[in-house]
Amino acid sequence: MVYGTPIRKVECRIIERFSFKFPSRLPGIFIKLRPRWYYHLGQNSLLEDDQIFLHYQELYVEAKGGSLNISKAFDLATKADTCVFELHHLVNKYNSEPFPSEPFPPQLPTEALLEWYHSHRGKCASCRTALANIQLLKFWCAMIVLSALASSVILAFIIYPTSFLTVIIETVRPLALGLLSWRIHKLEN
């Protein structure tokens, strides 16, 4: 189940509740072992894809007079829209406008609505920490690649005649670390 709990105008906190029941304890253990930030990578893609439309829709409803004029602002023609209509109906019936004294925020730039960093990664503590660790790992990986390249030149002058094993190590090490750095960069993005 997914709950969207409003925390301020046009911003919600997503709370997910998973009630999987497995006959064995083993799948539950594997689910708990996976880092939280890794789980977040592909989780809310459906919600994030609709974020730009929902933001502009909220601005449009507010410009048309808010929940009082929802039926004039939109043609809610399908059964899927029933929940939206009922929510606005409840807000009007019980005069329960969430955050009534808070002004409506200005329109957000498109990048802030579409970019995952602004909508999640910059706000989530586990993802923010993971990003900082990934950037640190990327930096040190690049430093080791540079030192491996520099040491290969130095070792070529020190060890004469060059041994075949040294050549292989000094060739494979920068390539492997460069590949690791590239994978870390892809993970960061």
Short mmCIF file of C-alpha atoms in Angstrom, two decimals, residues 20-186:
data_model
loop_
_atom_site.label_atom_id
_atom_site.label_comp_id
_atom_site.label_asym_id
_atom_site.label_seq_id
_atom_site.Cartn_x
_atom_site.Cartn_y
_atom_site.Cartn_z
CA PHE A 20 4.30 -9.61 1.90
CA LYS A 21 3.85 -12.97 3.52
CA PHE A 22 6.30 -15.65 2.53
CA PRO A 23 6.13 -19.28 3.68
CA SER A 24 9.86 -19.06 4.45
CA ARG A 25 11.86 -16.45 6.38
CA LEU A 26 14.61 -16.42 3.75
CA PRO A 27 13.05 -13.90 1.29
CA GLY A 28 12.39 -11.50 4.17
CA ILE A 29 16.03 -11.70 5.22
CA PHE A 30 17.20 -10.92 1.68
CA ILE A 31 14.81 -7.97 1.44
CA LYS A 32 16.18 -6.54 4.70
CA LEU A 33 19.80 -7.01 3.56
CA ARG A 34 19.35 -4.82 0.49
CA PRO A 35 20.36 -1.19 1.23
CA ARG A 36 17.47 1.24 1.52
CA TRP A 37 18.93 3.64 -1.05
CA TYR A 38 19.22 0.83 -3.61
CA TYR A 39 15.57 0.04 -3.10
CA HIS A 40 14.68 3.67 -3.80
CA LEU A 41 16.31 3.66 -7.26
CA GLY A 42 13.32 2.27 -9.11
CA GLN A 43 10.51 2.49 -6.60
CA ASN A 44 8.52 5.65 -7.19
CA SER A 45 8.98 5.97 -10.94
CA LEU A 46 5.23 5.97 -11.60
CA LEU A 47 4.65 8.75 -9.09
CA GLU A 48 7.65 10.71 -10.32
CA ASP A 49 6.50 10.46 -13.94
CA ASP A 50 3.18 12.09 -13.02
CA GLN A 51 4.73 14.73 -10.78
CA ILE A 52 4.95 17.43 -13.45
CA PHE A 53 1.30 16.94 -14.47
CA LEU A 54 0.08 16.96 -10.87
CA HIS A 55 1.97 20.16 -10.12
CA TYR A 56 0.49 22.02 -13.06
CA GLN A 57 -2.95 20.58 -12.28
CA GLU A 58 -2.77 21.89 -8.70
CA LEU A 59 -1.80 25.33 -10.01
CA TYR A 60 -4.72 25.22 -12.45
CA VAL A 61 -7.23 24.19 -9.77
CA GLU A 62 -5.98 26.95 -7.47
CA ALA A 63 -6.30 29.52 -10.27
CA LYS A 64 -9.92 28.39 -10.92
CA GLY A 65 -10.91 28.88 -7.28
CA GLY A 66 -9.63 25.78 -5.50
CA SER A 67 -11.68 22.79 -4.36
CA LEU A 68 -14.95 24.71 -4.49
CA ASN A 69 -14.81 24.86 -8.28
CA ILE A 70 -13.28 21.46 -9.02
CA SER A 71 -16.20 20.35 -11.17
CA LYS A 72 -15.91 23.55 -13.22
CA ALA A 73 -12.12 23.27 -13.53
CA PHE A 74 -12.07 19.67 -14.78
CA ASP A 75 -14.28 17.19 -16.53
CA LEU A 76 -13.84 14.13 -14.30
CA ALA A 77 -15.42 11.68 -16.69
CA THR A 78 -14.04 8.27 -15.71
CA LYS A 79 -14.43 6.07 -12.64
CA ALA A 80 -10.72 6.48 -12.00
CA ASP A 81 -11.39 10.17 -11.24
CA THR A 82 -13.98 9.38 -8.57
CA CYS A 83 -11.38 9.47 -5.78
CA VAL A 84 -10.18 12.92 -6.87
CA PHE A 85 -13.72 14.27 -6.97
CA GLU A 86 -14.60 12.72 -3.58
CA LEU A 87 -11.47 14.16 -1.98
CA HIS A 88 -12.41 17.67 -3.10
CA HIS A 89 -16.01 17.02 -2.07
CA LEU A 90 -14.86 16.08 1.48
CA VAL A 91 -12.61 19.15 1.68
CA ASN A 92 -15.56 21.36 0.76
CA LYS A 93 -18.15 19.56 2.92
CA TYR A 94 -16.13 19.69 6.12
CA ASN A 95 -14.27 22.92 5.36
CA SER A 96 -11.02 21.09 5.87
CA GLU A 97 -8.63 22.77 3.48
CA PRO A 98 -5.16 21.45 4.40
CA PHE A 99 -2.75 24.25 5.29
CA PRO A 100 -5.31 27.07 4.86
CA SER A 101 -3.01 29.91 5.94
CA GLU A 102 -0.08 28.74 3.85
CA PRO A 103 0.25 30.51 0.48
CA PHE A 104 0.38 28.47 -2.68
CA PRO A 105 4.02 28.10 -3.77
CA PRO A 106 5.12 29.57 -7.09
CA GLN A 107 5.39 27.38 -10.15
CA LEU A 108 8.47 25.17 -9.93
CA PRO A 109 10.90 25.00 -12.86
CA THR A 110 10.56 21.97 -15.13
CA GLU A 111 13.97 20.61 -14.09
CA ALA A 112 12.90 20.52 -10.43
CA LEU A 113 9.78 18.55 -11.37
CA LEU A 114 11.46 16.08 -13.72
CA GLU A 115 14.89 15.58 -12.17
CA TRP A 116 15.04 12.81 -9.56
CA TYR A 117 17.68 14.67 -7.58
CA HIS A 118 15.33 17.53 -6.74
CA SER A 119 12.26 15.42 -6.03
CA HIS A 120 13.86 12.65 -3.98
CA ARG A 121 17.61 12.24 -3.78
CA GLY A 122 18.22 15.70 -2.32
CA LYS A 123 15.62 15.15 0.43
CA CYS A 124 15.96 11.46 1.37
CA ALA A 125 18.57 10.92 4.11
CA SER A 126 19.60 7.42 2.98
CA CYS A 127 19.92 8.43 -0.69
CA ARG A 128 21.78 11.65 0.18
CA THR A 129 24.27 9.70 2.33
CA ALA A 130 24.70 7.06 -0.37
CA LEU A 131 25.34 9.78 -2.98
CA ALA A 132 28.02 11.38 -0.79
CA ASN A 133 29.69 7.98 -0.31
CA ILE A 134 29.53 7.24 -4.04
CA GLN A 135 31.12 10.60 -4.86
CA LEU A 136 33.88 9.94 -2.32
CA LEU A 137 34.47 6.46 -3.74
CA LYS A 138 34.54 7.91 -7.26
CA PHE A 139 37.17 10.47 -6.22
CA TRP A 140 39.43 7.88 -4.58
CA CYS A 141 39.00 5.49 -7.50
CA ALA A 142 40.17 8.24 -9.88
CA MET A 143 43.15 8.97 -7.60
CA ILE A 144 44.15 5.30 -7.62
CA VAL A 145 43.85 5.16 -11.42
CA LEU A 146 46.14 8.19 -11.73
CA SER A 147 48.66 6.71 -9.28
CA ALA A 148 48.56 3.38 -11.15
CA LEU A 149 49.28 5.14 -14.43
CA ALA A 150 52.10 7.14 -12.87
CA SER A 151 53.59 4.08 -11.18
CA SER A 152 53.61 2.15 -14.44
CA VAL A 153 55.95 4.73 -15.97
CA ILE A 154 58.17 4.76 -12.88
CA LEU A 155 58.29 0.96 -12.71
CA ALA A 156 59.21 0.77 -16.38
CA PHE A 157 62.41 2.74 -15.64
CA ILE A 158 63.22 1.00 -12.34
CA ILE A 159 62.65 -2.62 -13.33
CA TYR A 160 64.84 -3.48 -16.29
CA PRO A 161 64.38 -5.75 -18.16
CA THR A 162 60.65 -5.42 -17.71
CA SER A 163 59.01 -8.58 -16.48
CA PHE A 164 55.92 -9.86 -18.21
CA LEU A 165 53.99 -10.02 -14.91
CA THR A 166 54.73 -6.37 -14.14
CA VAL A 167 53.51 -5.30 -17.57
CA ILE A 168 50.26 -7.23 -17.13
CA ILE A 169 49.65 -5.85 -13.62
CA GLU A 170 50.43 -2.29 -14.65
CA THR A 171 48.12 -2.59 -17.66
CA VAL A 172 45.19 -4.36 -16.04
CA ARG A 173 45.12 -2.35 -12.80
CA PRO A 174 44.37 1.08 -14.38
CA LEU A 175 41.90 -0.49 -16.80
CA ALA A 176 40.02 -2.29 -14.00
CA LEU A 177 39.97 0.80 -11.80
CA GLY A 178 38.89 2.96 -14.75
CA LEU A 179 36.02 0.53 -15.42
CA LEU A 180 35.07 0.65 -11.74
CA SER A 181 35.12 4.45 -11.82
CA TRP A 182 32.89 4.46 -14.90
CA ARG A 183 30.37 2.09 -13.18
CA ILE A 184 30.36 4.32 -10.08
CA HIS A 185 29.69 7.34 -12.30
CA LYS A 186 26.72 5.54 -13.89
#
